[in-house]
Tab-separated table of C-alpha atoms in Angstrom:
chain	number	residue	atom	x	y	z
A	798	MET	CA	18.156	2.967	-38.288
A	799	GLU	CA	16.802	4.717	-35.445
A	800	LYS	CA	13.480	3.701	-34.969
A	801	ILE	CA	10.659	6.435	-33.667
A	802	LEU	CA	9.219	5.224	-30.454
A	803	MET	CA	4.986	4.845	-31.375
A	804	PRO	CA	2.322	3.965	-28.662
A	805	LEU	CA	1.293	0.765	-28.409
A	806	LEU	CA	-2.358	0.465	-29.785
A	807	GLY	CA	-4.794	-0.423	-27.291
A	808	PHE	CA	-5.804	-4.310	-26.767
A	809	ALA	CA	-7.122	-6.664	-24.644
A	810	ILE	CA	-4.712	-9.669	-24.025
A	811	THR	CA	-7.730	-11.914	-22.201
A	812	THR	CA	-10.498	-11.014	-24.844
A	813	MET	CA	-8.076	-11.728	-28.115
A	814	VAL	CA	-6.529	-15.200	-26.839
A	815	ALA	CA	-9.727	-16.535	-25.494
A	816	CYS	CA	-11.816	-15.727	-28.773
A	817	SER	CA	-14.436	-17.715	-30.000
A	818	SER	CA	-15.515	-19.701	-32.665
A	819	ASP	CA	-18.934	-18.374	-33.239
A	820	SER	CA	-17.954	-16.203	-36.238
A	821	GLY	CA	-17.276	-19.539	-38.231
A	822	GLN	CA	-13.670	-19.487	-37.692
A	823	LEU	CA	-12.192	-22.766	-37.169
A	824	SER	CA	-11.493	-24.260	-33.410
A	825	ALA	CA	-8.221	-25.598	-32.978
A	826	VAL	CA	-9.902	-27.915	-30.804
A	827	GLU	CA	-12.144	-29.515	-33.265
A	828	SER	CA	-9.366	-29.575	-36.081
A	829	SER	CA	-6.644	-31.200	-34.155
A	830	SER	CA	-6.006	-34.082	-36.922
A	831	SER	CA	-4.320	-34.042	-39.799
A	832	ALA	CA	-6.005	-33.196	-43.533
A	833	GLU	CA	-4.613	-36.551	-44.566
A	834	SER	CA	-6.561	-38.728	-42.271
A	835	SER	CA	-9.802	-37.105	-41.262
A	836	ALA	CA	-10.488	-34.214	-43.368
A	837	THR	CA	-13.711	-33.921	-45.984
A	838	VAL	CA	-12.498	-31.729	-49.049
A	839	VAL	CA	-14.480	-28.418	-49.806
A	840	ALA	CA	-13.979	-26.010	-52.509
A	841	VAL	CA	-12.952	-22.554	-51.381
A	842	ASP	CA	-13.502	-19.023	-53.239
A	843	TYR	CA	-9.777	-18.022	-53.034
A	844	SER	CA	-10.169	-14.734	-54.471
A	845	LEU	CA	-8.786	-12.711	-52.198
A	846	GLY	CA	-6.045	-14.670	-51.280
A	847	ARG	CA	-5.447	-14.864	-55.213
A	848	ALA	CA	-5.281	-11.465	-55.685
A	849	MET	CA	-3.158	-10.908	-52.848
A	850	ASN	CA	-0.863	-13.605	-54.047
A	851	ALA	CA	-0.305	-11.495	-57.356
A	852	ARG	CA	0.393	-8.425	-55.522
A	853	LEU	CA	2.887	-9.908	-53.774
A	854	GLY	CA	4.431	-11.459	-57.192
A	855	ARG	CA	8.345	-11.352	-56.572
A	856	GLY	CA	9.855	-10.383	-53.559
A	857	ILE	CA	12.877	-10.622	-51.089
A	858	ASN	CA	13.196	-11.318	-47.305
A	859	LEU	CA	15.169	-8.237	-44.786
A	860	GLY	CA	16.522	-10.986	-42.973
A	861	ASN	CA	18.833	-11.399	-40.224
A	862	SER	CA	17.665	-8.046	-38.921
A	863	TRP	CA	14.126	-7.771	-37.094
A	864	ASP	CA	14.885	-11.515	-36.541
A	865	SER	CA	18.428	-11.226	-34.891
A	866	LYS	CA	18.874	-11.238	-31.059
A	867	SER	CA	20.665	-10.070	-28.386
A	868	TYR	CA	22.001	-13.012	-26.695
A	869	ALA	CA	23.851	-16.096	-27.507
A	870	ASP	CA	22.195	-19.001	-26.985
A	871	ASP	CA	19.099	-20.542	-29.114
A	872	VAL	CA	16.989	-19.581	-25.678
A	873	PRO	CA	18.142	-16.899	-23.396
A	874	GLU	CA	18.629	-17.720	-19.848
A	875	GLU	CA	15.889	-15.070	-18.365
A	876	PRO	CA	12.694	-15.490	-20.204
A	877	TYR	CA	12.345	-13.592	-23.949
A	878	ASN	CA	15.537	-11.578	-22.548
A	879	PHE	CA	13.173	-9.515	-20.573
A	880	GLY	CA	14.677	-6.782	-18.640
A	881	TYR	CA	18.379	-6.903	-20.981
A	882	ASN	CA	19.275	-4.925	-23.876
A	883	ASP	CA	17.499	-5.293	-26.918
A	884	ASP	CA	19.644	-4.277	-30.215
A	885	LEU	CA	16.335	-4.340	-32.224
A	886	ASP	CA	17.019	-4.927	-35.941
A	887	GLY	CA	20.690	-4.720	-34.729
A	888	GLY	CA	21.355	-7.689	-32.934
A	889	TRP	CA	23.266	-9.411	-35.450
A	890	GLY	CA	24.720	-6.169	-37.244
A	891	ASN	CA	22.365	-5.950	-39.988
A	892	PRO	CA	19.687	-3.200	-39.083
A	893	ILE	CA	17.382	-2.223	-42.330
A	894	LYS	CA	18.026	1.360	-43.444
A	895	ASP	CA	15.396	3.708	-44.943
A	896	GLY	CA	16.710	3.591	-48.275
A	897	ASP	CA	16.578	-0.079	-48.790
A	898	PHE	CA	13.153	-0.320	-49.938
A	899	GLU	CA	13.438	2.299	-52.597
A	900	ILE	CA	16.589	-0.307	-53.391
A	901	VAL	CA	14.641	-3.119	-53.510
A	902	LYS	CA	11.710	-1.229	-55.630
A	903	ASN	CA	13.972	0.009	-58.034
A	904	ALA	CA	15.484	-3.457	-58.684
A	905	GLY	CA	12.026	-4.315	-59.951
A	906	PHE	CA	10.738	-6.161	-56.818
A	907	ASN	CA	7.148	-6.390	-56.129
A	908	SER	CA	6.939	-7.066	-52.334
A	909	VAL	CA	9.059	-7.665	-49.027
A	910	ARG	CA	9.279	-10.034	-46.051
A	911	ILE	CA	10.075	-9.029	-43.035
A	912	PRO	CA	10.586	-12.121	-40.447
A	913	VAL	CA	10.424	-10.694	-36.637
A	914	ARG	CA	11.284	-12.610	-33.443
A	915	TRP	CA	8.513	-10.803	-31.952
A	916	GLN	CA	8.907	-12.630	-28.480
A	917	HIS	CA	12.068	-10.888	-27.818
A	918	ASN	CA	12.307	-8.849	-24.963
A	919	SER	CA	8.637	-9.438	-24.117
A	920	ASN	CA	7.283	-9.393	-21.140
A	921	PRO	CA	6.395	-12.956	-19.862
A	922	THR	CA	4.194	-11.940	-17.469
A	923	THR	CA	1.891	-9.257	-19.098
A	924	HIS	CA	2.856	-10.654	-22.522
A	925	GLU	CA	3.258	-6.995	-23.852
A	926	VAL	CA	5.697	-7.086	-27.089
A	927	ASN	CA	8.809	-4.930	-26.613
A	928	PRO	CA	6.901	-1.524	-27.982
A	929	GLU	CA	9.910	-0.021	-28.981
A	930	ARG	CA	10.078	-3.067	-31.259
A	931	LEU	CA	6.685	-2.994	-32.843
A	932	ALA	CA	7.336	0.830	-33.412
A	933	GLY	CA	9.946	0.034	-35.124
A	934	VAL	CA	8.746	-2.669	-37.601
A	935	MET	CA	5.831	-0.629	-38.157
A	936	GLU	CA	7.577	2.188	-39.334
A	937	ASP	CA	8.972	-0.491	-41.850
A	938	VAL	CA	6.285	-1.758	-43.106
A	939	GLN	CA	5.218	2.512	-43.876
A	940	LEU	CA	8.577	3.002	-45.681
A	941	ALA	CA	8.135	-0.219	-47.823
A	942	LEU	CA	4.206	0.653	-48.245
A	943	ASN	CA	5.908	4.272	-49.982
A	944	GLN	CA	7.501	2.462	-52.306
A	945	GLY	CA	4.547	0.599	-53.405
A	946	LEU	CA	5.753	-2.496	-52.062
A	947	ALA	CA	2.976	-5.554	-50.228
A	948	VAL	CA	4.834	-6.545	-47.311
A	949	ILE	CA	4.776	-10.032	-45.062
A	950	VAL	CA	5.395	-9.686	-42.039
A	951	ASP	CA	5.886	-13.093	-39.720
A	952	PHE	CA	6.642	-14.489	-36.454
A	953	HIS	CA	10.270	-15.577	-36.764
A	954	TRP	CA	12.571	-17.966	-34.711
A	955	TYR	CA	10.143	-18.581	-31.802
A	956	GLN	CA	11.762	-21.419	-30.562
A	957	GLU	CA	10.855	-21.418	-27.265
A	958	LEU	CA	7.372	-22.183	-27.863
A	959	MET	CA	8.149	-24.809	-30.660
A	960	ASN	CA	10.476	-26.437	-27.772
A	961	ALA	CA	7.678	-26.749	-25.189
A	962	ALA	CA	5.280	-28.102	-28.212
A	963	ASN	CA	7.643	-30.849	-28.670
A	964	ASP	CA	7.910	-31.400	-25.007
A	965	TYR	CA	4.423	-31.828	-25.031
A	966	THR	CA	4.126	-34.380	-27.683
A	967	ASN	CA	6.922	-36.409	-25.987
A	968	ASP	CA	5.162	-36.381	-22.433
A	969	PRO	CA	1.677	-34.599	-22.052
A	970	THR	CA	0.949	-35.592	-18.783
A	971	ASN	CA	4.336	-33.202	-17.406
A	972	ASN	CA	4.299	-30.559	-19.814
A	973	ALA	CA	1.098	-29.768	-21.027
A	974	ALA	CA	1.014	-26.530	-18.255
A	975	ALA	CA	4.528	-25.229	-19.911
A	976	TYR	CA	2.791	-25.528	-23.674
A	977	GLU	CA	-0.008	-23.643	-23.013
A	978	ALA	CA	1.856	-21.289	-21.335
A	979	GLU	CA	3.735	-20.857	-24.136
A	980	LYS	CA	1.063	-20.940	-26.425
A	981	THR	CA	-0.926	-18.110	-24.467
A	982	HIS	CA	2.200	-16.033	-25.029
A	983	PHE	CA	2.453	-16.287	-28.598
A	984	LEU	CA	-1.690	-15.334	-29.091
A	985	ALA	CA	-1.056	-12.580	-26.801
A	986	ILE	CA	1.606	-10.800	-28.912
A	987	TRP	CA	-0.065	-12.213	-31.717
A	988	ALA	CA	-3.367	-10.399	-30.690
A	989	GLN	CA	-1.269	-7.369	-30.182
A	990	VAL	CA	0.624	-7.254	-33.392
A	991	ALA	CA	-2.406	-8.063	-35.475
A	992	THR	CA	-4.514	-5.208	-33.814
A	993	ALA	CA	-1.548	-2.646	-34.679
A	994	LEU	CA	-0.461	-3.652	-37.891
A	995	ASN	CA	-4.484	-3.566	-38.601
A	996	VAL	CA	-3.926	0.290	-39.844
A	997	PHE	CA	-2.245	-0.552	-42.852
A	998	PRO	CA	-4.276	-1.298	-45.841
A	999	ASP	CA	-5.741	-4.932	-46.354
A	1000	SER	CA	-4.696	-4.661	-49.838
A	1001	MET	CA	-0.885	-4.215	-49.067
A	1002	LEU	CA	0.072	-6.905	-45.909
A	1003	VAL	CA	0.300	-10.181	-45.189
A	1004	LEU	CA	0.262	-11.604	-41.520
A	1005	GLU	CA	2.492	-14.988	-41.629
A	1006	ILE	CA	1.818	-16.675	-38.768
A	1007	LEU	CA	5.215	-18.651	-37.647
A	1008	ASN	CA	8.167	-19.159	-39.622
A	1009	GLU	CA	9.596	-22.859	-40.132
A	1010	PRO	CA	7.894	-24.575	-37.451
A	1011	THR	CA	9.570	-27.268	-36.304
A	1012	ILE	CA	6.670	-28.960	-34.371
A	1013	LYS	CA	7.115	-32.602	-34.776
A	1014	ASP	CA	3.404	-33.658	-34.314
A	1015	ALA	CA	0.314	-32.720	-36.620
A	1016	THR	CA	-2.384	-32.301	-34.122
A	1017	VAL	CA	-0.082	-29.924	-31.744
A	1018	LEU	CA	0.711	-28.007	-34.804
A	1019	ASN	CA	-3.059	-27.296	-35.973
A	1020	ASP	CA	-3.561	-26.248	-32.534
A	1021	VAL	CA	-0.910	-23.673	-32.796
A	1022	MET	CA	-1.330	-22.647	-36.399
A	1023	LEU	CA	-5.549	-22.343	-35.776
A	1024	SER	CA	-5.425	-20.633	-32.527
A	1025	ALA	CA	-3.345	-17.682	-33.808
A	1026	TYR	CA	-5.313	-17.665	-36.734
A	1027	ASN	CA	-8.519	-17.243	-34.985
A	1028	VAL	CA	-6.862	-14.304	-32.847
A	1029	ILE	CA	-5.387	-13.009	-35.783
A	1030	ARG	CA	-8.826	-12.914	-38.078
A	1031	SER	CA	-10.240	-11.237	-34.534
A	1032	ALA	CA	-7.985	-8.700	-34.908
A	1033	ALA	CA	-7.404	-7.870	-38.208
A	1034	PRO	CA	-10.367	-9.330	-40.424
A	1035	GLY	CA	-9.556	-8.261	-43.934
A	1036	LYS	CA	-5.832	-9.173	-43.565
A	1037	THR	CA	-4.823	-12.216	-45.827
A	1038	ILE	CA	-3.293	-14.737	-43.442
A	1039	MET	CA	0.035	-17.119	-44.516
A	1040	PHE	CA	0.204	-20.589	-43.428
A	1041	GLU	CA	3.324	-22.860	-43.294
A	1042	SER	CA	3.575	-26.934	-42.078
A	1043	TYR	CA	5.816	-28.914	-40.493
A	1044	HIS	CA	9.164	-30.422	-41.068
A	1045	ALA	CA	10.410	-26.123	-41.504
A	1046	ALA	CA	7.940	-25.507	-44.017
A	1047	LYS	CA	7.806	-28.095	-46.483
A	1048	PHE	CA	5.686	-27.907	-49.332
A	1049	ASN	CA	5.057	-31.304	-49.478
A	1050	ASP	CA	3.528	-31.531	-46.123
A	1051	ILE	CA	0.335	-29.327	-46.638
A	1052	GLY	CA	-1.694	-32.426	-46.046
A	1053	ALA	CA	-0.651	-32.191	-42.298
A	1054	LEU	CA	-2.471	-28.935	-42.104
A	1055	GLN	CA	-6.167	-28.370	-41.203
A	1056	LEU	CA	-6.848	-25.295	-43.029
A	1057	PRO	CA	-9.950	-23.031	-42.768
A	1058	GLN	CA	-12.332	-22.413	-44.848
A	1059	ASP	CA	-11.322	-18.894	-45.940
A	1060	GLY	CA	-11.007	-17.584	-49.257
A	1061	ASN	CA	-7.886	-15.111	-48.029
A	1062	ILE	CA	-5.436	-17.219	-46.794
A	1063	ILE	CA	-2.278	-18.285	-48.483
A	1064	PHE	CA	-0.236	-21.586	-48.187
A	1065	SER	CA	3.974	-21.471	-48.042
A	1066	GLY	CA	6.697	-23.472	-48.448
A	1067	HIS	CA	10.058	-22.953	-48.450
A	1068	TYR	CA	12.917	-24.688	-50.775
A	1069	TYR	CA	16.303	-25.128	-50.874
A	1070	ASP	CA	16.595	-28.485	-52.461
A	1071	PRO	CA	19.116	-29.650	-52.161
A	1072	TYR	CA	20.737	-28.878	-49.003
A	1073	THR	CA	23.791	-30.508	-49.762
A	1074	TYR	CA	24.416	-27.966	-52.221
A	1075	THR	CA	22.742	-25.042	-51.334
A	1076	HIS	CA	23.793	-24.926	-47.812
A	1077	ALA	CA	27.170	-25.478	-48.338
A	1078	GLY	CA	29.500	-24.254	-45.223
A	1079	HIS	CA	26.161	-24.442	-43.333
A	1080	GLY	CA	26.393	-27.815	-42.085
A	1081	TYR	CA	27.500	-29.594	-45.247
A	1082	THR	CA	30.466	-30.063	-46.979
A	1083	CYS	CA	31.835	-27.384	-49.312
A	1084	ALA	CA	32.222	-29.264	-52.771
A	1085	GLY	CA	31.937	-26.404	-55.351
A	1086	ASP	CA	29.612	-27.529	-57.616
A	1087	GLU	CA	30.049	-31.141	-57.526
A	1088	THR	CA	26.741	-31.453	-55.201
A	1089	TYR	CA	24.751	-29.037	-57.520
A	1090	SER	CA	21.580	-30.903	-58.392
A	1091	THR	CA	18.203	-29.298	-59.032
A	1092	THR	CA	14.351	-31.043	-59.151
A	1093	ALA	CA	12.393	-28.009	-59.377
A	1094	THR	CA	10.804	-28.810	-62.743
A	1095	THR	CA	9.524	-32.057	-61.206
A	1096	ASP	CA	9.190	-31.386	-57.615
A	1097	PHE	CA	6.647	-28.392	-57.967
A	1098	PRO	CA	3.737	-29.755	-60.102
A	1099	LYS	CA	3.647	-32.471	-57.290
A	1100	TYR	CA	3.297	-29.955	-54.809
A	1101	VAL	CA	0.341	-28.244	-56.646
A	1102	ALA	CA	-1.390	-31.018	-57.742
A	1103	LEU	CA	-1.398	-32.459	-53.711
A	1104	ALA	CA	-2.922	-28.500	-52.748
A	1105	GLN	CA	-5.493	-29.127	-55.592
A	1106	SER	CA	-6.414	-32.344	-54.302
A	1107	LEU	CA	-6.561	-30.985	-50.697
A	1108	TYR	CA	-7.418	-27.086	-50.898
A	1109	PRO	CA	-9.330	-26.742	-54.238
A	1110	ASP	CA	-10.254	-23.051	-55.611
A	1111	VAL	CA	-14.489	-23.262	-56.659
A	1112	ASN	CA	-13.559	-21.317	-59.476
A	1113	GLY	CA	-10.786	-23.803	-60.801
A	1114	GLY	CA	-6.696	-24.237	-59.704
A	1115	HIS	CA	-5.950	-24.340	-55.567
A	1116	ILE	CA	-4.954	-22.385	-52.200
A	1117	PRO	CA	-2.840	-19.477	-53.342
A	1118	MET	CA	1.053	-20.688	-52.844
A	1119	ASN	CA	4.051	-19.008	-52.128
A	1120	MET	CA	7.625	-19.821	-51.804
A	1121	GLY	CA	8.648	-18.141	-49.115
A	1122	GLU	CA	12.371	-18.812	-48.782
A	1123	PHE	CA	14.866	-20.394	-51.429
A	1124	GLY	CA	18.592	-19.614	-52.012
A	1125	VAL	CA	22.021	-20.735	-52.301
A	1126	ALA	CA	25.008	-19.682	-50.442
A	1127	ALA	CA	27.366	-19.190	-53.376
A	1128	GLY	CA	30.321	-17.007	-54.520
A	1129	ALA	CA	32.576	-14.762	-52.787
A	1130	ARG	CA	29.447	-14.746	-50.521
A	1131	SER	CA	29.865	-18.485	-49.288
A	1132	SER	CA	31.513	-19.443	-46.182
A	1133	CYS	CA	33.132	-21.987	-48.012
A	1134	GLY	CA	34.916	-19.334	-49.988
A	1135	GLU	CA	34.675	-18.514	-53.784
A	1136	ALA	CA	37.186	-21.766	-54.600
A	1137	LYS	CA	35.572	-24.149	-52.806
A	1138	GLY	CA	31.809	-22.943	-52.433
A	1139	PRO	CA	28.983	-23.100	-55.164
A	1140	SER	CA	29.954	-21.060	-57.819
A	1141	ASP	CA	28.039	-18.033	-59.227
A	1142	LYS	CA	27.096	-19.717	-62.334
A	1143	TYR	CA	25.685	-22.539	-61.088
A	1144	TRP	CA	23.698	-20.758	-58.502
A	1145	ALA	CA	22.064	-18.499	-61.367
A	1146	LEU	CA	21.148	-21.999	-63.063
A	1147	TRP	CA	19.553	-23.585	-59.787
A	1148	SER	CA	17.779	-20.473	-59.155
A	1149	LYS	CA	16.504	-19.749	-62.898
A	1150	LYS	CA	15.020	-23.229	-62.840
A	1151	THR	CA	13.700	-23.127	-59.482
A	1152	ILE	CA	12.125	-19.290	-60.327
A	1153	ALA	CA	10.293	-20.764	-63.417
A	1154	ALA	CA	9.084	-24.086	-61.953
A	1155	ALA	CA	7.212	-21.798	-59.066
A	1156	GLU	CA	5.987	-18.413	-61.285
A	1157	LYS	CA	4.721	-21.559	-64.169
A	1158	TYR	CA	2.120	-22.435	-61.473
A	1159	GLY	CA	1.484	-19.228	-60.368
A	1160	MET	CA	3.237	-19.121	-56.860
A	1161	SER	CA	4.560	-15.660	-55.857
A	1162	TRP	CA	8.320	-15.956	-54.186
A	1163	THR	CA	10.530	-14.286	-52.102
A	1164	TYR	CA	14.183	-14.850	-52.049
A	1165	TRP	CA	16.269	-15.249	-49.079
A	1166	GLY	CA	17.693	-12.496	-49.150
A	1167	PHE	CA	18.470	-8.864	-49.263
A	1168	THR	CA	21.992	-8.681	-47.670
A	1169	LYS	CA	24.399	-10.113	-44.766
A	1170	VAL	CA	22.187	-13.563	-44.624
A	1171	GLY	CA	25.198	-15.981	-44.267
A	1172	GLY	CA	26.162	-15.862	-48.056
A	1173	PHE	CA	22.917	-16.323	-49.409
A	1174	GLU	CA	22.510	-12.638	-49.900
A	1175	ALA	CA	21.712	-10.528	-53.157
A	1176	TYR	CA	23.058	-7.052	-52.335
A	1177	ASP	CA	26.542	-6.074	-51.840
A	1178	ARG	CA	26.089	-3.656	-48.578
A	1179	TYR	CA	29.641	-2.897	-48.524
A	1180	ASN	CA	29.647	-1.531	-52.205
A	1181	ASN	CA	26.095	-0.674	-51.919
A	1182	THR	CA	25.284	-2.613	-55.321
A	1183	TRP	CA	23.699	-6.161	-56.559
A	1184	TYR	CA	25.766	-8.862	-56.615
A	1185	THR	CA	26.898	-9.723	-60.261
A	1186	GLY	CA	24.134	-11.585	-62.270
A	1187	ILE	CA	21.715	-11.530	-59.077
A	1188	LEU	CA	19.206	-9.440	-61.161
A	1189	ASP	CA	19.298	-11.467	-64.149
A	1190	ALA	CA	18.623	-14.507	-62.668
A	1191	LEU	CA	15.687	-13.351	-60.488
A	1192	PHE	CA	14.034	-11.632	-62.965
A	1193	GLN	CA	14.439	-14.132	-66.112
A	1194	ASN	CA	10.878	-13.529	-67.253
């Protein structure tokens, strides 16, 4: 899709990155220990976050598009690939099309999640985000809103930050400067993105801090998440902010987070259990339906009970919860091939049980993913149709 270049909104990197906690925000330094070990449980009025979570409802990820890259390795040779080609949302040959949002809306979805590799081709010196990337994402957000779809925009695949954070954990003395430099870049980008996206209605946009953190230390994780939270909240006071925990966004790691006493936040987890089934052909053996199992009906009550014990709502219940990714690489779409991969029949059964478990506890969800996402896709781009049985499985209730 051809993107229309839009001018960056004005921003002040220094001011936004160094924002104070005078307005009641939680200091990252003061809150670096894990909630499990030190935090006092305080009930919060999550009415705003709960209302936004209800609007998100049933959604789908537009993945492998703005989160794609124009270089081969996990981290480019030049910082952030600056000065080299940026294929924008077409790095993996899966650009978002203008008509996709109408297709998603007509299928019955309430929302879309747009993963974005924001650091791609950003300026390592000035920290400026690539203006074409920002303009293109803003165009897609507007297209979604035009269809009445709520939108989640995240920061996806920031491997440079997570590598620096883990290097710092391993050797704080020698890696502190590199970690702080990477965090500064992260916060500066969020200052620009949150400022620009704040033009969209508060009631229709969620800003998700960091996708699937692999930062292994809870203290460092909280430093990153809360520093970003303060920047985003300053730039976009009315927007709902979404948090994930470590181990790549596991629901049962909510206790590692030190979440702010802010009623306009959502906690998100990703669910692909068991990986031996859902990720067959992606590092796991191709064994058809032999590895099929599901524990969603017992897993989700535990997640909810944990959330309620740590982050209760003054109105009853708990912090709003979202299942930000879930799915199975299955059928003819699977890299295992139709004969050796999970069948469509058992894909549907796994999906139905997972969604039923999430919806029973009021969770919103966004399926991974729309099209051309490594066998997890719901929509056949080549034939312009939803794969057989997909919508029936996703919209069972």
